[in-house]
mmCIF file of C-alpha atoms and ligand atoms in Angstrom:
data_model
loop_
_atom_site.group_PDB
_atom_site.id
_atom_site.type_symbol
_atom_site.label_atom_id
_atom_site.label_comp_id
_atom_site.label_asym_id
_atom_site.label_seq_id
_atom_site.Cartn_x
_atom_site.Cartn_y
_atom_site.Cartn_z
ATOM 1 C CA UNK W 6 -6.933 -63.813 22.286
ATOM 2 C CA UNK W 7 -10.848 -64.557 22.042
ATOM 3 C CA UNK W 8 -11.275 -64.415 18.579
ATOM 4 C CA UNK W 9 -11.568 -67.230 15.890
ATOM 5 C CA UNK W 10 -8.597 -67.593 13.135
ATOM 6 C CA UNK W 11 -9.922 -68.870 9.618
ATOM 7 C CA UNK W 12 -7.518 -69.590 7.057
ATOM 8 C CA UNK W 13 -8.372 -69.896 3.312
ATOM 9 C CA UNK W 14 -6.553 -70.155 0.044
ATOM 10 C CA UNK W 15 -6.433 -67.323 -2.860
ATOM 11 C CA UNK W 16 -4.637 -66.915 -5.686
ATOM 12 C CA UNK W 17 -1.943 -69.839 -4.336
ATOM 13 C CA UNK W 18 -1.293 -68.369 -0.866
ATOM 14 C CA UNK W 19 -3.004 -68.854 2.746
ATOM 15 C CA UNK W 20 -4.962 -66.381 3.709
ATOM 16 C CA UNK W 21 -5.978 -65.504 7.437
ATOM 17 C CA UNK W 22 -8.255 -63.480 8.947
ATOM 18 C CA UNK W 23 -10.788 -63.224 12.014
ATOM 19 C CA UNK W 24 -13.964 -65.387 11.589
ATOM 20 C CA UNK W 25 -16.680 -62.316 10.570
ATOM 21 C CA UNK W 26 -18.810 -63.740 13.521
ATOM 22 C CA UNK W 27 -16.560 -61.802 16.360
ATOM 23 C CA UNK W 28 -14.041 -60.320 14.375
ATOM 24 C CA UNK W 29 -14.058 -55.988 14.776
ATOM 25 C CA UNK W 30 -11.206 -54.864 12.267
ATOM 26 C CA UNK W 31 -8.843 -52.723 13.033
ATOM 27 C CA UNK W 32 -8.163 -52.605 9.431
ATOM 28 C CA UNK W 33 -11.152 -51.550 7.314
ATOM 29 C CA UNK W 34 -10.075 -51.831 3.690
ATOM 30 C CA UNK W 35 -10.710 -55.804 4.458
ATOM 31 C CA UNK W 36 -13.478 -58.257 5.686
ATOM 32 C CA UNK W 37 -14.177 -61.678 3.966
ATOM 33 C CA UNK W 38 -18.166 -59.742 4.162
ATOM 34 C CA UNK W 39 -16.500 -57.710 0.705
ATOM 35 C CA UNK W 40 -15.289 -60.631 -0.795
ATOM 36 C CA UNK W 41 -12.027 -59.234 -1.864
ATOM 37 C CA UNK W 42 -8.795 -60.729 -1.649
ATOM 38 C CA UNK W 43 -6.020 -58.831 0.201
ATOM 39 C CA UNK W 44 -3.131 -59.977 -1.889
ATOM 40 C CA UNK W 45 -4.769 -59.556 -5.356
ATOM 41 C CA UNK W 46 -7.992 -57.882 -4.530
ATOM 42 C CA UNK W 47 -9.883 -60.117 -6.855
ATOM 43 C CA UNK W 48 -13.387 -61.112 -5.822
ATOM 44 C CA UNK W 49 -13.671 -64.163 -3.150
ATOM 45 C CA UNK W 50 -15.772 -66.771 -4.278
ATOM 46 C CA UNK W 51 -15.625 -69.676 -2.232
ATOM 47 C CA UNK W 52 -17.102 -72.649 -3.523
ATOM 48 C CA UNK W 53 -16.940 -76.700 -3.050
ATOM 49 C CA UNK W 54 -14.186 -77.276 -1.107
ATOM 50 C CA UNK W 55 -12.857 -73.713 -0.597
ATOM 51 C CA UNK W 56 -14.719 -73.096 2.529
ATOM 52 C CA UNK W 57 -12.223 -71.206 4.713
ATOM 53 C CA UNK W 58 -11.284 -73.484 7.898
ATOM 54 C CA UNK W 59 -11.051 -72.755 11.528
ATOM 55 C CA UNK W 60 -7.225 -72.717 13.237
ATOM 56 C CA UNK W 61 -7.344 -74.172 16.453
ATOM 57 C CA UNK W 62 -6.892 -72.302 19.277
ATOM 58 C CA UNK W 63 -3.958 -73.511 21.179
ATOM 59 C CA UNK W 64 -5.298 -71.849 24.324
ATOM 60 C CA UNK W 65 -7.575 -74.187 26.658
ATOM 61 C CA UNK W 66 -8.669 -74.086 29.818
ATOM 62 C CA UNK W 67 -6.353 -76.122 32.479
ATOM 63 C CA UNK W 68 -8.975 -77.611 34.911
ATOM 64 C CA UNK W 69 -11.091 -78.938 31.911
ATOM 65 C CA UNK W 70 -8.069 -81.379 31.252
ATOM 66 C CA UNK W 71 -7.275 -84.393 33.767
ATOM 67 C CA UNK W 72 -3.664 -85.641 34.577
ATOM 68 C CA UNK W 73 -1.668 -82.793 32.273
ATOM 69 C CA UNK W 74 1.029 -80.579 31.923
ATOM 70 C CA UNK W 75 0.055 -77.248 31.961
ATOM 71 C CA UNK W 76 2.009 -73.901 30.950
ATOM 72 C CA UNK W 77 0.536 -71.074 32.015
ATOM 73 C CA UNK W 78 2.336 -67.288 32.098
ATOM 74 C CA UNK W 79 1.195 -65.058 34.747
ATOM 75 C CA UNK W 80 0.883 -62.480 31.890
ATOM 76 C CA UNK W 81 -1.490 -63.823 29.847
ATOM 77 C CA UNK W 82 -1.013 -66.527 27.144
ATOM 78 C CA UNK W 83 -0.038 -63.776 24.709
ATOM 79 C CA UNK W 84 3.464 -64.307 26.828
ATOM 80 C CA UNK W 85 3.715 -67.884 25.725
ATOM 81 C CA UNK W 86 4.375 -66.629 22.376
ATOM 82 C CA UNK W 87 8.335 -67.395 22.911
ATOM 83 C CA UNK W 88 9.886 -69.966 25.151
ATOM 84 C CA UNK W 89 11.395 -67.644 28.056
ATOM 85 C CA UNK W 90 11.793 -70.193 31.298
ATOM 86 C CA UNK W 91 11.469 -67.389 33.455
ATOM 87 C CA UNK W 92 7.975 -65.950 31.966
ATOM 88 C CA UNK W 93 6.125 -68.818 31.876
ATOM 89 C CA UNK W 94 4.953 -71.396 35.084
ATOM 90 C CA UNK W 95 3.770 -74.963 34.893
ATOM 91 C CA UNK W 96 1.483 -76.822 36.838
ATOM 92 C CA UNK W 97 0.124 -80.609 36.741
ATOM 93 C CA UNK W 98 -3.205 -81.253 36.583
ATOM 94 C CA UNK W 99 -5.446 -83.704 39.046
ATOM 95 C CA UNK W 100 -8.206 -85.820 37.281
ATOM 96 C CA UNK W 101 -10.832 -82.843 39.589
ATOM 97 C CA UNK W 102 -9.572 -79.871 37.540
ATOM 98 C CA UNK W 103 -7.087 -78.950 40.690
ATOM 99 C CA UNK W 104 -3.674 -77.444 39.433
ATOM 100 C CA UNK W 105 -0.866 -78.580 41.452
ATOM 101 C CA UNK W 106 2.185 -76.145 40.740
ATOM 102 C CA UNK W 107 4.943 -75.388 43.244
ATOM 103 C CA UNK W 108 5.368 -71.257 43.792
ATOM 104 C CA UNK W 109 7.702 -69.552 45.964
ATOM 105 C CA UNK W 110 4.993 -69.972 48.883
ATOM 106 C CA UNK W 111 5.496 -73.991 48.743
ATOM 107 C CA UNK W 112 2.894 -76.430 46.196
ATOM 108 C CA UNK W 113 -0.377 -74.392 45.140
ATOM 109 C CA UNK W 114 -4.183 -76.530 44.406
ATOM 110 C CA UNK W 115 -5.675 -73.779 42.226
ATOM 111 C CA UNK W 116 -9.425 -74.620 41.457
ATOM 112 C CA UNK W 117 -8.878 -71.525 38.857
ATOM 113 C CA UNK W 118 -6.766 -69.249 37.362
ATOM 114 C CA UNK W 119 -5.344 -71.816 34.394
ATOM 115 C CA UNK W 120 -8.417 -70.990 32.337
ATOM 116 C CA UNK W 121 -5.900 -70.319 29.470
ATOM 117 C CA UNK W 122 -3.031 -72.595 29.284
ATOM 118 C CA UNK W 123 -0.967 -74.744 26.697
ATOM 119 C CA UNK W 124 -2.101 -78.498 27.763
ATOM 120 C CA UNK W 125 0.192 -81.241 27.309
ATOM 121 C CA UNK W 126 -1.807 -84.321 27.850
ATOM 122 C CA UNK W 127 0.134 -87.040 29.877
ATOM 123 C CA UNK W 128 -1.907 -90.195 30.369
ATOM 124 C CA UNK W 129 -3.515 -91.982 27.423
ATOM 125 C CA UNK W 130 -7.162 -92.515 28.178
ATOM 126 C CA UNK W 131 -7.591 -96.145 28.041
ATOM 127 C CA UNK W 132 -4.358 -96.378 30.439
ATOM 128 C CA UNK W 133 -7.228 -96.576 33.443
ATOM 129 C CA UNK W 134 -4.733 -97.854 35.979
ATOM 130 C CA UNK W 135 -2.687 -94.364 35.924
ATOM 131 C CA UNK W 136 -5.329 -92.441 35.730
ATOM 132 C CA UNK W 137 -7.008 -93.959 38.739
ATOM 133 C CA UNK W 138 -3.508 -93.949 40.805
ATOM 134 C CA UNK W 139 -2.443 -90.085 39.620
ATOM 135 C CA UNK W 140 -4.799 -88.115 41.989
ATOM 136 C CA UNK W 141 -3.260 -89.962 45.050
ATOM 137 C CA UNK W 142 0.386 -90.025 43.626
ATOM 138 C CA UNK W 143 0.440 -86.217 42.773
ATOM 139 C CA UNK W 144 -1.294 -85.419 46.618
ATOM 140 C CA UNK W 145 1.437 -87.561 48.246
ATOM 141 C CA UNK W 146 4.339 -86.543 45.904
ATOM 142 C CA UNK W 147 3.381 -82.767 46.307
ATOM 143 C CA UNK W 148 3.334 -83.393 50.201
ATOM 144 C CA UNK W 149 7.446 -84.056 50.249
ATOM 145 C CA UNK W 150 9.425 -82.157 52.125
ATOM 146 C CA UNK W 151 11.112 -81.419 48.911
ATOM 147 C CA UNK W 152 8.355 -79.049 47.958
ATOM 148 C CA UNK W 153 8.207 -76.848 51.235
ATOM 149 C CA UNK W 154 8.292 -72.647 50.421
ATOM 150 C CA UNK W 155 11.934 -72.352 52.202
ATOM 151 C CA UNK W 156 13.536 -74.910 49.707
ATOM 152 C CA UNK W 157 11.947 -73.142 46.959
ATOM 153 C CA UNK W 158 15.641 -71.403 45.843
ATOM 154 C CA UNK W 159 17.310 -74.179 45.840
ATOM 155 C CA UNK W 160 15.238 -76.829 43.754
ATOM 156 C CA UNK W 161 17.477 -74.851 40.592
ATOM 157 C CA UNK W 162 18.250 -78.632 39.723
ATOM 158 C CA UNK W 163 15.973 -77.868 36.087
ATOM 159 C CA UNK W 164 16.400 -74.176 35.710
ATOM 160 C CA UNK W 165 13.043 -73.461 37.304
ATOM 161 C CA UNK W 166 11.330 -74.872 40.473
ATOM 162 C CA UNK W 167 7.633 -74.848 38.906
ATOM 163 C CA UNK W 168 9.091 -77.024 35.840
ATOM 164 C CA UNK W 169 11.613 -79.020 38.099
ATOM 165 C CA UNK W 170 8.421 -79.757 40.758
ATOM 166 C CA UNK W 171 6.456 -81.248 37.860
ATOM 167 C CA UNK W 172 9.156 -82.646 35.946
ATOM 168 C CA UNK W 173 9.997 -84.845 38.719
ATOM 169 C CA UNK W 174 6.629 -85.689 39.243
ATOM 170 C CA UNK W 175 6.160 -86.817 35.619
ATOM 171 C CA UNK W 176 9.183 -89.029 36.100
ATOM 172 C CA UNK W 177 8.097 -90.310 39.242
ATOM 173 C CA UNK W 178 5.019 -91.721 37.354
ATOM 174 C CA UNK W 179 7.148 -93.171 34.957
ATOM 175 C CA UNK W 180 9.235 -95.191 37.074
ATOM 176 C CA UNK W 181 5.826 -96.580 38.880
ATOM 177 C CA UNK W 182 4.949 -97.243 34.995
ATOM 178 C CA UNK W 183 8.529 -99.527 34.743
ATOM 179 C CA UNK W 184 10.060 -96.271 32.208
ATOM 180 C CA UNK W 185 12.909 -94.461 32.218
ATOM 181 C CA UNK W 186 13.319 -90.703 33.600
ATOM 182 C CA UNK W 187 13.356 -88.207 31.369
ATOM 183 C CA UNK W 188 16.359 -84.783 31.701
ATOM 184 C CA UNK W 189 14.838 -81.747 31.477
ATOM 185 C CA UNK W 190 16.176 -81.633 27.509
ATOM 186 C CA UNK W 191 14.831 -84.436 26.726
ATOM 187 C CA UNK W 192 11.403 -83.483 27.866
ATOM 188 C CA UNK W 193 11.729 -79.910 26.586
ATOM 189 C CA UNK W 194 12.939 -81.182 23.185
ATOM 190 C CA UNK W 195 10.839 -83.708 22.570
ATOM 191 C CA UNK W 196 7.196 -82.975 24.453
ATOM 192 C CA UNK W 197 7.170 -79.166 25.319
ATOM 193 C CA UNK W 198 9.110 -77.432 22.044
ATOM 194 C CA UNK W 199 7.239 -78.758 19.478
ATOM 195 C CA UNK W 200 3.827 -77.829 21.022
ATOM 196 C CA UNK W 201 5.272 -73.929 21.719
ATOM 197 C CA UNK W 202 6.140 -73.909 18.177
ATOM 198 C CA UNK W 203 2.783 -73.849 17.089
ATOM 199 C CA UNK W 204 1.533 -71.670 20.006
ATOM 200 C CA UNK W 205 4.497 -69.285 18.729
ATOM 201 C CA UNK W 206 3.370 -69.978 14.803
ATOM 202 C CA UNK W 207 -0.362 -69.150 15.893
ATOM 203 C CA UNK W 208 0.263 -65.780 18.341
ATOM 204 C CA UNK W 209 2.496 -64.525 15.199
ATOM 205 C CA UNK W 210 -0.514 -64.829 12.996
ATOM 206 C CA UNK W 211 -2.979 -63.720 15.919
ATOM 207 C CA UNK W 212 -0.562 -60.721 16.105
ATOM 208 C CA UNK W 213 -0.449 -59.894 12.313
ATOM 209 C CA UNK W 214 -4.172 -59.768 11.920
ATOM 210 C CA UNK W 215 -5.179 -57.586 14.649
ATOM 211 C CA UNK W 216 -2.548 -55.234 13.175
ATOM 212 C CA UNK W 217 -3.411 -55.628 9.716
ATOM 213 C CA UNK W 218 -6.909 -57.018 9.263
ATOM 214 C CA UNK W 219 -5.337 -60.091 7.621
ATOM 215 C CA UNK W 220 -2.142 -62.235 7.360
ATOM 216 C CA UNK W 221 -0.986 -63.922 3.901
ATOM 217 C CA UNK W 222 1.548 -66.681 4.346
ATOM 218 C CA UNK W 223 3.802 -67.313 0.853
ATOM 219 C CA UNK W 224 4.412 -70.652 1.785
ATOM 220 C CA UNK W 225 2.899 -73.505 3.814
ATOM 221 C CA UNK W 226 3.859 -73.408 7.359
ATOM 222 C CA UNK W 227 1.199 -76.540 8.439
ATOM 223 C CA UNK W 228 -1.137 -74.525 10.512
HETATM 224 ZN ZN1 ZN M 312 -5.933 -63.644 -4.119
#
């Protein structure tokens, strides 16, 4: 997944392909260098306006990103593509780049290893006061007895103990904050789905161009 998505428009479609910079094609009929289109083969010319635009990776690294929710697979983000609770683990971040995430062999710091993660972002930077208290929170919440490697079966309370760990966490902060909790639908519904959706919009492009060379959408789907 280390290559740049550009999307342009031709002949009233959106067109993606690599960038030319990294891309190697495993299709050679087509590379924006030729200047044809791949759904009419007409001639590309890009002018004011048209200049194809970079898609975002979704993919960023997890200790570049203070106080977050972090999903990670241990397969590789190309498993994040659809929403399997069992493939994919989730960690919290510390404001140091430390990933706190709670394994079978009790609650994990990893200094690395969540170099390519979905990020949920938690804490709103000018909200200073939760930022400054998170660090200490998330080393004394982690520290609970709750959290030890033998009662790692039986946290099943959300499905999964990595997601139950930080889901708890989250609404631990909240009720420090004066909010209401949060059930793990709620928080999957509104915070995590959305966010996969585009991960899974963006690997199903990803996908289609390294098989085909390119990927022509018919109609807008806002990526
Ligand atoms: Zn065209």
């Amino acid at each position: 997944m280390d290559k740049t998505v550009i999307k342009y428009r031709h002949c009233g479609r959106d067109i993606y392909s690599f960038s030319r910079q990294n891309a190697t094609y495993s299709c050679k009929n087509y590379d924006l260098e030729r200047s044809h289109c791949p759904f009419c083969h007409q001639i590309l010319t890009f002018g004011l306006l048209d200049a194809p635009v970079t898609l975002p990776c979704p993919f960023i690294n997890g200790h570049k990103v203070a106080c977050a929710f972090l999903i990670g697979s241990v397969h590789g983000p190309s498993y994040l593509g659809e929403w399997h609770d069992t493939e994919i683990h989730v960690g919290l971040s510390s404001s140091e780049g430390l990933v706190y995430n709670y394994t079978l062999s009790g609650i994990r710091k990893d200094d690395h290893g969540w170099e390519q993660c979905v990020c949920l972002q938690l804490v709103p930077p000018w909200r200073h006061d939760l930022r400054e208290s998170w660090d200490r929170v998330l080393e004394e919440f982690s520290a609970l007895p709750e959290w030890v490697s033998e009662r790692f079966h039986e946290e099943r309370e959300f499905g999964s103990c990595c997601y139950g760990f930080a889901l708890t966490f989250i609404n631990h902060m909240r009720s420090l904050d004066g909010k209401m909790s949060l059930s793990r639908d709620e928080f999957t519904g509104q915070h995590v789905l959305p966010t996969m959706k585009t991960v899974s919009i963006y690997m199903k492009i990803y996908h289609a161009i390294s098989q085909h060379g390119f990927h022509v959408a018919e109609k807008c789907n806002n990526m």
